[in-house]
PDB file of C-alpha atoms in Angstrom:
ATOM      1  CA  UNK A   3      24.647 -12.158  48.629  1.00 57.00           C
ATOM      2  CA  UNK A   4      22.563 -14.928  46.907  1.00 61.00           C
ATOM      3  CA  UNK A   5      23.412 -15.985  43.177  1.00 56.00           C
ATOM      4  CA  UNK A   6      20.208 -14.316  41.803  1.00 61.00           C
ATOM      5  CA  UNK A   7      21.413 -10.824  43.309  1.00 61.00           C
ATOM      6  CA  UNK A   8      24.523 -11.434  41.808  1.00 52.00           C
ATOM      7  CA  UNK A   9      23.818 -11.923  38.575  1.00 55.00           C
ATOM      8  CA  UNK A  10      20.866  -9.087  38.801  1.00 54.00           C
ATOM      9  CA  UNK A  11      23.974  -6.260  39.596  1.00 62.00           C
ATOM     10  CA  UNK A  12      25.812  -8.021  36.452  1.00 49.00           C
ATOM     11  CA  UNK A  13      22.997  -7.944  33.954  1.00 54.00           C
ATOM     12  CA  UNK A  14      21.765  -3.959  35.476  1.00 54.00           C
ATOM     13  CA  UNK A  15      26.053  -3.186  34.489  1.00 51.00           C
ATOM     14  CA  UNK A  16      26.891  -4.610  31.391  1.00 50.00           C
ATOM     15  CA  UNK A  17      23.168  -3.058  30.855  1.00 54.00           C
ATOM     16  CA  UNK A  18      24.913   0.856  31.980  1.00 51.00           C
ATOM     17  CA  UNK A  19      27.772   0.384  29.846  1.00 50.00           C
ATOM     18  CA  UNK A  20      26.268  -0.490  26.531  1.00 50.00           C
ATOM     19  CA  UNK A  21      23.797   2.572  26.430  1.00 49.00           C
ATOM     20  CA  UNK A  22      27.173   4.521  27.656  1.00 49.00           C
ATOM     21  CA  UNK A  23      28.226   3.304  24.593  1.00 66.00           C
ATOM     22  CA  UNK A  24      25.564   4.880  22.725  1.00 81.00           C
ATOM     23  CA  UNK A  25      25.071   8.419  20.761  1.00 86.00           C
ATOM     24  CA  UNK A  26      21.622  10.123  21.216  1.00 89.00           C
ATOM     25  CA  UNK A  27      20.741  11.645  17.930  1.00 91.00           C
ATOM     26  CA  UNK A  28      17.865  14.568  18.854  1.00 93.00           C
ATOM     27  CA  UNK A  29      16.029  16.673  15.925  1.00 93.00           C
ATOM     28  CA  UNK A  30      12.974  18.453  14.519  1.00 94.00           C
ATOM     29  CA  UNK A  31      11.469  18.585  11.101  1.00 95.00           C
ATOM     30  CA  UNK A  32       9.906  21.229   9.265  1.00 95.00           C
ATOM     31  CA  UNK A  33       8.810  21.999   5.803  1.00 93.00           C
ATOM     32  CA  UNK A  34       9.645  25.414   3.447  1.00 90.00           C
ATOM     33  CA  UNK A  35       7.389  27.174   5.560  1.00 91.00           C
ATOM     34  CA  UNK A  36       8.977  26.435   9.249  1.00 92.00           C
ATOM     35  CA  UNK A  37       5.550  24.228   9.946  1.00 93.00           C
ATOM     36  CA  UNK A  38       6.292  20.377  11.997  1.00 94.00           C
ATOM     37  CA  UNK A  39       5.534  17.944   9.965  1.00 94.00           C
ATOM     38  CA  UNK A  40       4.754  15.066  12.072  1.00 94.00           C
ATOM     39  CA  UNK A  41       5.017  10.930  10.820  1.00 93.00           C
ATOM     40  CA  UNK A  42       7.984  11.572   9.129  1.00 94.00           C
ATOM     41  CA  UNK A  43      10.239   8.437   9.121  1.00 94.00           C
ATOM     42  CA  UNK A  44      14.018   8.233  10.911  1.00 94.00           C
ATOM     43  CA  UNK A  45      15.922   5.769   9.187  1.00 94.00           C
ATOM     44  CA  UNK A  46      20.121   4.876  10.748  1.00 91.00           C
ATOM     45  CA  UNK A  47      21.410   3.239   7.848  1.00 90.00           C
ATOM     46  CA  UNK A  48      18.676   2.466   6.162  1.00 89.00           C
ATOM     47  CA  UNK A  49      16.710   0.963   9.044  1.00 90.00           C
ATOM     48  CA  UNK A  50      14.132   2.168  11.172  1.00 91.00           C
ATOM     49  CA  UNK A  51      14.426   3.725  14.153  1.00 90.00           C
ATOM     50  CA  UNK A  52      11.580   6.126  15.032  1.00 92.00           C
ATOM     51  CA  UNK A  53       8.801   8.833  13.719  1.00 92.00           C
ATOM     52  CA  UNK A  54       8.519  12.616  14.065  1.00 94.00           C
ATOM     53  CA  UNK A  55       5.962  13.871  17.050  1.00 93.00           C
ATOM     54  CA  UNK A  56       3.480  15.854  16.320  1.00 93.00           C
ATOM     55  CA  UNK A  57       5.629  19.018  16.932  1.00 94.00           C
ATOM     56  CA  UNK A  58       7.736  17.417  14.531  1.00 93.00           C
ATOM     57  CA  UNK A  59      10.831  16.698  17.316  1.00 94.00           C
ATOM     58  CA  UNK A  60      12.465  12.850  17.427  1.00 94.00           C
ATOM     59  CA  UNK A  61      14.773  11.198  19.532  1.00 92.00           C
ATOM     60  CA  UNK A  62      16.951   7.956  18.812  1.00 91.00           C
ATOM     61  CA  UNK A  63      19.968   6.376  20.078  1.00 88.00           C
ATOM     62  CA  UNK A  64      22.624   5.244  17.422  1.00 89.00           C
ATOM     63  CA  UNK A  65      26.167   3.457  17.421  1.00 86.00           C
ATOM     64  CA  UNK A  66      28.746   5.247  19.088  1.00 84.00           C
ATOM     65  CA  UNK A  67      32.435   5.530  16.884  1.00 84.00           C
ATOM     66  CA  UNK A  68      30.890   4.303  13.643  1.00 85.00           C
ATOM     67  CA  UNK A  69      30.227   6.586  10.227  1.00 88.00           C
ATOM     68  CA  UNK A  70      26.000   6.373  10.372  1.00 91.00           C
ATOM     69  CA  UNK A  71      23.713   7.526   7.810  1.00 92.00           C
ATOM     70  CA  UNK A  72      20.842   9.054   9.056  1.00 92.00           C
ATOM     71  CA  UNK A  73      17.691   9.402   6.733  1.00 94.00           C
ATOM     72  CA  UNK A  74      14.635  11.532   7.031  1.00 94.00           C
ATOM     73  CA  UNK A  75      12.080  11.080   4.652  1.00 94.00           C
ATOM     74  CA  UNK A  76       8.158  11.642   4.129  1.00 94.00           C
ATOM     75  CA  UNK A  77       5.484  11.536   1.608  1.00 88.00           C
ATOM     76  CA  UNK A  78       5.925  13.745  -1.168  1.00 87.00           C
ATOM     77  CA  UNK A  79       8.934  15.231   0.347  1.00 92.00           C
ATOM     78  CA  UNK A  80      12.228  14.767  -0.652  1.00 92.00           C
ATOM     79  CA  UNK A  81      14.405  12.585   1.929  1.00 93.00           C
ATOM     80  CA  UNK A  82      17.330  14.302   3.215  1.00 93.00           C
ATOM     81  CA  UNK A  83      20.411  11.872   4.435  1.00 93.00           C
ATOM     82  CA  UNK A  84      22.726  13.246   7.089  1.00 92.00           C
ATOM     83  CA  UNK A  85      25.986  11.588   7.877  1.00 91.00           C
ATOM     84  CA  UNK A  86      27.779  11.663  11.703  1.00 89.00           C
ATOM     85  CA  UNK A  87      30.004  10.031  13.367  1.00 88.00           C
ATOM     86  CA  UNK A  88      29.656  10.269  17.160  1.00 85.00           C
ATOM     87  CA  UNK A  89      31.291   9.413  20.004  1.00 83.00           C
ATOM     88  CA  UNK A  90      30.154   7.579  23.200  1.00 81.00           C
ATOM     89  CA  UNK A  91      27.361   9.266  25.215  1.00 81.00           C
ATOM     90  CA  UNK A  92      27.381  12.334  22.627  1.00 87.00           C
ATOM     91  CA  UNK A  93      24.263  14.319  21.655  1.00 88.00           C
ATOM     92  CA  UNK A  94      23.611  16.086  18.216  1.00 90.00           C
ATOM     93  CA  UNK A  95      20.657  18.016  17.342  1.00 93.00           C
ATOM     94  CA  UNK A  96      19.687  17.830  14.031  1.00 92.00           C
ATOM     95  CA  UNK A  97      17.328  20.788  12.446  1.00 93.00           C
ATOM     96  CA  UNK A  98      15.998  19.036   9.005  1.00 93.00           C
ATOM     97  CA  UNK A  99      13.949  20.963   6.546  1.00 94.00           C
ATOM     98  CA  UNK A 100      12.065  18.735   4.017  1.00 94.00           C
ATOM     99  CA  UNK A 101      11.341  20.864   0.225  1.00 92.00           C
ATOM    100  CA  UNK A 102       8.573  19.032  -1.609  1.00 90.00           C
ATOM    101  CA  UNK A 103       9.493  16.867  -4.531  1.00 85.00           C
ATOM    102  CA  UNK A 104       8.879  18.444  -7.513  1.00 78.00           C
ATOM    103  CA  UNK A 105       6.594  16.276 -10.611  1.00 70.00           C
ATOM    104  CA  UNK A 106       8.164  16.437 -13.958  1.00 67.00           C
ATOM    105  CA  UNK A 107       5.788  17.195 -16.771  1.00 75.00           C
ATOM    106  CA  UNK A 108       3.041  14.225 -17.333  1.00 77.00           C
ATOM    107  CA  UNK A 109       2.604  13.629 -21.061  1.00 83.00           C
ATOM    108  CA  UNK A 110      -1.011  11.883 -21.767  1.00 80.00           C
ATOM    109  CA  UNK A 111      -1.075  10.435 -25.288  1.00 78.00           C
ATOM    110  CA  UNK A 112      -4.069   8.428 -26.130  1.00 70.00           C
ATOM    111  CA  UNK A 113      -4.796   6.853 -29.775  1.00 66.00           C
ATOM    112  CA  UNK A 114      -8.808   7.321 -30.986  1.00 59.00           C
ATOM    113  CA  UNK A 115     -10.361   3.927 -31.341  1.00 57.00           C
ATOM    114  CA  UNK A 116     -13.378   4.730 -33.332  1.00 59.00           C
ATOM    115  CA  UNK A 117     -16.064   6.750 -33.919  1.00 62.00           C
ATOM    116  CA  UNK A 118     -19.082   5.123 -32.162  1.00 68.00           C
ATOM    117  CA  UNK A 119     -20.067   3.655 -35.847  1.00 78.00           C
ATOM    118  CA  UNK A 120     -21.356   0.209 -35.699  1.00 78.00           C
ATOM    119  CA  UNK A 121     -20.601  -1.869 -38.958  1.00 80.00           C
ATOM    120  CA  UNK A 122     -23.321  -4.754 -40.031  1.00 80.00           C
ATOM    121  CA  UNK A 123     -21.897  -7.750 -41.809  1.00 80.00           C
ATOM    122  CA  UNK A 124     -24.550  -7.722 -44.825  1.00 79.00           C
ATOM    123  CA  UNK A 125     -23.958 -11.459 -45.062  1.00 79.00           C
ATOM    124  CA  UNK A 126     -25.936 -12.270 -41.663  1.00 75.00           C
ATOM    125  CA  UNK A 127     -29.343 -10.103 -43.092  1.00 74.00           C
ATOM    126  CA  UNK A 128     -30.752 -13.243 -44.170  1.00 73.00           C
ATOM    127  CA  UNK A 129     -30.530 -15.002 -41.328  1.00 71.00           C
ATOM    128  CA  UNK A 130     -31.867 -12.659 -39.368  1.00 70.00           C
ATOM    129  CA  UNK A 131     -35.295 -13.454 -38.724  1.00 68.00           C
ATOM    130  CA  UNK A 132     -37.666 -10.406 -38.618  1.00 66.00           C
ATOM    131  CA  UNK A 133     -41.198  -9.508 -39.398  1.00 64.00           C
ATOM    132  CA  UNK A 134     -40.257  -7.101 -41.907  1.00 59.00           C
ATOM    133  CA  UNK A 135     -37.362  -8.903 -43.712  1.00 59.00           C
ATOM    134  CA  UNK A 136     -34.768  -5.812 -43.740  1.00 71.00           C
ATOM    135  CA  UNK A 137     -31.962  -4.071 -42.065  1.00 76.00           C
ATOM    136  CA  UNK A 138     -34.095  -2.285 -39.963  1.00 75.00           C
ATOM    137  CA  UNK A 139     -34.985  -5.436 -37.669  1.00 75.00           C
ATOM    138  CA  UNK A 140     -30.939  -5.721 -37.377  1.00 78.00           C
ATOM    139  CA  UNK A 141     -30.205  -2.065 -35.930  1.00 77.00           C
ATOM    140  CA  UNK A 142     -32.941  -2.597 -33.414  1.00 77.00           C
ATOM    141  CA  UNK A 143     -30.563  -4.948 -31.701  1.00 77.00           C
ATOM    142  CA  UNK A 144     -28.161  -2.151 -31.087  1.00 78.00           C
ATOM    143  CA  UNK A 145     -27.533  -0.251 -28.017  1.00 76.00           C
ATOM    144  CA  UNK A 146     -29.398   2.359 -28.048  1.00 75.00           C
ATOM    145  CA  UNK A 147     -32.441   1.559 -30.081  1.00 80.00           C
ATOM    146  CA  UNK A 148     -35.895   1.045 -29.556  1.00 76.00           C
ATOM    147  CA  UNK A 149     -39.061   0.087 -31.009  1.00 75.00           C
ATOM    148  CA  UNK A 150     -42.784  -0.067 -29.620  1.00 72.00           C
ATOM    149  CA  UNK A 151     -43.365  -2.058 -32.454  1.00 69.00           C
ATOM    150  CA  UNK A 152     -42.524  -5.049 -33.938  1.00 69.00           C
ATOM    151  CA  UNK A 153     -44.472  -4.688 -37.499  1.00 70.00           C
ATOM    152  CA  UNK A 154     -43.091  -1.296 -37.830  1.00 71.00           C
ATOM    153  CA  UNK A 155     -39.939  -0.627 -39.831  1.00 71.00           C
ATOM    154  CA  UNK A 156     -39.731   2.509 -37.693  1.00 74.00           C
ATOM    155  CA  UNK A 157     -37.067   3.208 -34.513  1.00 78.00           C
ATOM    156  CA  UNK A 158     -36.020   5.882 -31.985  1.00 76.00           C
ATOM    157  CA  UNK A 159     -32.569   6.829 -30.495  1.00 81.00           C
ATOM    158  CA  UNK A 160     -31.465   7.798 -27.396  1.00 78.00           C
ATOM    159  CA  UNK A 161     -34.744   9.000 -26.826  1.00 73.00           C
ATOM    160  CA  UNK A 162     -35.440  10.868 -30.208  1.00 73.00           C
ATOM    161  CA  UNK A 163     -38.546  10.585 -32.281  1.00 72.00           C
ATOM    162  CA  UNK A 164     -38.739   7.928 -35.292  1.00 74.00           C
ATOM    163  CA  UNK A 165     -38.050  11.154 -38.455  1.00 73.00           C
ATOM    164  CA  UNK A 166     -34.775  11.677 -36.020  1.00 78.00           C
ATOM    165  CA  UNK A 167     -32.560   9.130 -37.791  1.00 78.00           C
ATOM    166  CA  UNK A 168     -30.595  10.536 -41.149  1.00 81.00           C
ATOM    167  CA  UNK A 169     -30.308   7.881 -43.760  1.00 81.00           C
ATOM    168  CA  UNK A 170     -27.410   8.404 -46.105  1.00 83.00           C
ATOM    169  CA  UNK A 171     -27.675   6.024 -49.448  1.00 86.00           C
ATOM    170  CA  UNK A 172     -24.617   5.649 -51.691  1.00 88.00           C
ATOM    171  CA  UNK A 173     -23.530   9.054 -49.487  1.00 83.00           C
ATOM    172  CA  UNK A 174     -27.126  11.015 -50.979  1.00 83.00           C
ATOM    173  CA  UNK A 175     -29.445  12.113 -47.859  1.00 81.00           C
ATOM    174  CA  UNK A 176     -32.994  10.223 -48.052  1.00 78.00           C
ATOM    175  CA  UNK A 177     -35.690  11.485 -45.863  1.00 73.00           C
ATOM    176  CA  UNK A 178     -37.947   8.548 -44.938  1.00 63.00           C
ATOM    177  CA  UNK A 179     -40.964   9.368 -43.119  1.00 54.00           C
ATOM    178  CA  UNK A 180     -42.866  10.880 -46.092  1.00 54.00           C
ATOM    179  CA  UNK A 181     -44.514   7.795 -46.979  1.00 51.00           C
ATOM    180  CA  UNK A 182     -44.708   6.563 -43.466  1.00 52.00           C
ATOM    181  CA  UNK A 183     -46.703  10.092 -42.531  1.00 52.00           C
ATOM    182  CA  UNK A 184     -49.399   8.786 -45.444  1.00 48.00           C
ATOM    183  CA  UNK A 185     -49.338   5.596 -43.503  1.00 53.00           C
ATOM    184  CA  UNK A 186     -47.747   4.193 -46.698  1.00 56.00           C
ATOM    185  CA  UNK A 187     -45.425   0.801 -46.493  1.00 57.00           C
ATOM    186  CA  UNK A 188     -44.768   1.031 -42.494  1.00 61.00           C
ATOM    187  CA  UNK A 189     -43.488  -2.648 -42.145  1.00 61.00           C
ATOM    188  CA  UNK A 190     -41.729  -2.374 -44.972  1.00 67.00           C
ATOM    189  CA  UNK A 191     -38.167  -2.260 -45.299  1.00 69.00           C
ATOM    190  CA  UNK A 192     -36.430   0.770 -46.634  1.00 70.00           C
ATOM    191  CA  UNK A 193     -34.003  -0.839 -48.868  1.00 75.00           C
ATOM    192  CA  UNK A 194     -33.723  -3.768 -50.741  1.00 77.00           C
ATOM    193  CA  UNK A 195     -31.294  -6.283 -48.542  1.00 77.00           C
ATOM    194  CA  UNK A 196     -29.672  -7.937 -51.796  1.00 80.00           C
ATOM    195  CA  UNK A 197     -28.861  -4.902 -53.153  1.00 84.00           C
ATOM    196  CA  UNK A 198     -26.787  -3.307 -50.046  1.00 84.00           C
ATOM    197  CA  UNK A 199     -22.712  -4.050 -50.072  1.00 85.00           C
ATOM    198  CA  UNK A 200     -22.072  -2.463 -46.549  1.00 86.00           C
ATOM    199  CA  UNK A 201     -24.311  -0.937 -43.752  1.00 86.00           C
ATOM    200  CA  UNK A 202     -22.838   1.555 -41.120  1.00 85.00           C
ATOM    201  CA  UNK A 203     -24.870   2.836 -38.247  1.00 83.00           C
ATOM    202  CA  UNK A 204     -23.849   5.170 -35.380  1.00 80.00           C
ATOM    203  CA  UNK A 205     -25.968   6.144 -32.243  1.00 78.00           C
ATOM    204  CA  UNK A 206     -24.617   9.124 -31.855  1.00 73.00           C
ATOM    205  CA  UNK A 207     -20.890  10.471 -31.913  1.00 71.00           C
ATOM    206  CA  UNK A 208     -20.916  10.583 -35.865  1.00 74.00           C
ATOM    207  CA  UNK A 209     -18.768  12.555 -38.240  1.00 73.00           C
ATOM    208  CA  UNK A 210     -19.254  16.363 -38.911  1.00 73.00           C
ATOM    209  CA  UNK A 211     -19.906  15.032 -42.231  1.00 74.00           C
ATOM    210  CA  UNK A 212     -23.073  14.040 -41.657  1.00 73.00           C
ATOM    211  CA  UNK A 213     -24.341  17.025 -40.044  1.00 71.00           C
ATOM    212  CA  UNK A 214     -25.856  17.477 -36.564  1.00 64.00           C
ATOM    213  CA  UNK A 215     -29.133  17.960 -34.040  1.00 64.00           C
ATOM    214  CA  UNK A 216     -30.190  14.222 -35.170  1.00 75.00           C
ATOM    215  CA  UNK A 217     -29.740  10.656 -33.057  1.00 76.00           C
ATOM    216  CA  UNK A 218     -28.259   8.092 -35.107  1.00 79.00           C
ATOM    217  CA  UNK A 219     -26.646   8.153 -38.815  1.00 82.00           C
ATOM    218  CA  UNK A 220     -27.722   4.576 -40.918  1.00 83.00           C
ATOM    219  CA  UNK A 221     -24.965   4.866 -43.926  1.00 85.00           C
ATOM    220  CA  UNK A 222     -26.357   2.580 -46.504  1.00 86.00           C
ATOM    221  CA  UNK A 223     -23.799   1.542 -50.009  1.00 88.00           C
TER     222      UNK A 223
END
C-alpha cells in the first residue's frame, strides 16, 4: 500500500469519527396559525448554522456533550432559544412555534412651527426698488404671488383674482379694489411706507381670525 493510500484511509477515519462525534439537531417552524414559515434563521450559540426550507423543516449538526443554545428567530417574530445537551450521534426534533412580536403604543408629538405668515422687515421698503414705491412690489417676491403687471399695485394668489386678497390695517378690514374698479390710482401704493411699523402677509393657512374663502391675508400696523 503506497503512502498516498495510507494517509487517504487516515484522513476518510479521523473524518468518521468526528461527525460520530456530532448531534444532529432536526426541526420545523411554524407561526400561531400552524403555517411554515420559511428563511427563518438557526443560530447554535449565537452563530449561524442554517435557514428554514420552504416547508419550514431544518437540519444542523451541533457539538456532542456540551450545554448548546439553539436560537430561532425571524422578522417580526419573536426568537425562541432552546437549550440541549446531546450526546454523540443523537437526534432531537425540535417543533418551534414563532408568536409575532407585539408594538407598544407609538406616541407622535410634533410642536407647530408657524402659521404660513410671512413677516416683512419694514426697514428694507426703501431699498427695495419698485415702480410703484410701496409694499406691494415687496409681497410680489413671495411664493405664491403673481403679477401680469409691473405698473400695477395689483396681485393674485394661488391662482385667485386681484379683489381676493383681505387687507387688515391697524386690525380694521379695508376693501381695496373700489378705486382700482374706477381705474383710480392703480400703480399706486396702498399705504404710505413711512407710516407702517410691521407688515405680515400669509398665502394661505391664516388664522380663523381673519375669516375665510380668500387667498392671502396682508396685516398692515
Amino acid at each position: 500500500m503506497s503512502l498516498r493510500s495510507l494517509l487517504l484511509i487516515v484522513f476518510l477515519f479521523v473524518s468518521a469519527i468526528a461527525m460520530a462525534q456530532n448531534a444532529t439537531v432536526t426541526g420545523k417552524v411554524v407561526d400561531e396559525t400552524g403555517s411554515p414559515i420559511p428563511g427563518a434563521g438557526i443560530y447554535i450559540n449565537d452563530k449561524p448554522q442554517a435557514i428554514t426550507t420552504l416547508d419550514g423543516t431544518f437540519s444542523c449538526s451541533v457539538p456532542q456533550g456540551q450545554n448548546v443554545a439553539i436560537r430561532i428567530t425571524y422578522q417580526s417574530y419573536l426568537p425562541v432559544v432552546v437549550k440541549r445537551n446531546l450526546g454523540a450521534g443523537e437526534t432531537v426534533f425540535l417543533s418551534v412555534k414563532l408568536k409575532p412580536s407585539e408594538i407598544g403604543t407609538v406616541v407622535v408629538s410634533g410642536e407647530k412651527v408657524g402659521d404660513g405668515t410671512v413677516s416683512i422687515d419694514v426697514k428694507y421698503i426703501p431699498y427695495f426698488v419698485t415702480t410703484s414705491g410701496g409694499i406691494e412690489g415687496m409681497i410680489k417676491t413671495l411664493a405664491g404671488v403673481v403679477s401680469n403687471n409691473e405698473l400695477s399695485s395689483q396681485y393674485s394668489v394661488r391662482g385667485g383674482n386681484y379683489d381676493e386678497n383681505l387687507t387688515y390695517v391697524n386690525d380694521i378690514e379695508v376693501y381695496r379694489p373700489f378705486l382700482v374698479r374706477s381705474g383710480q390710482q392703480e400703480g399706486l401704493s396702498f399705504v404710505n411706507p413711512d407710516m407702517v411699523s410691521s407688515i405680515n402677509f400669509s398665502a394661505g393657512g391664516f388664522e380663523a381670525r381673519y375669516g375665510d374663502k380668500m387667498s392671502s391675508v396682508l396685516d398692515i400696523k
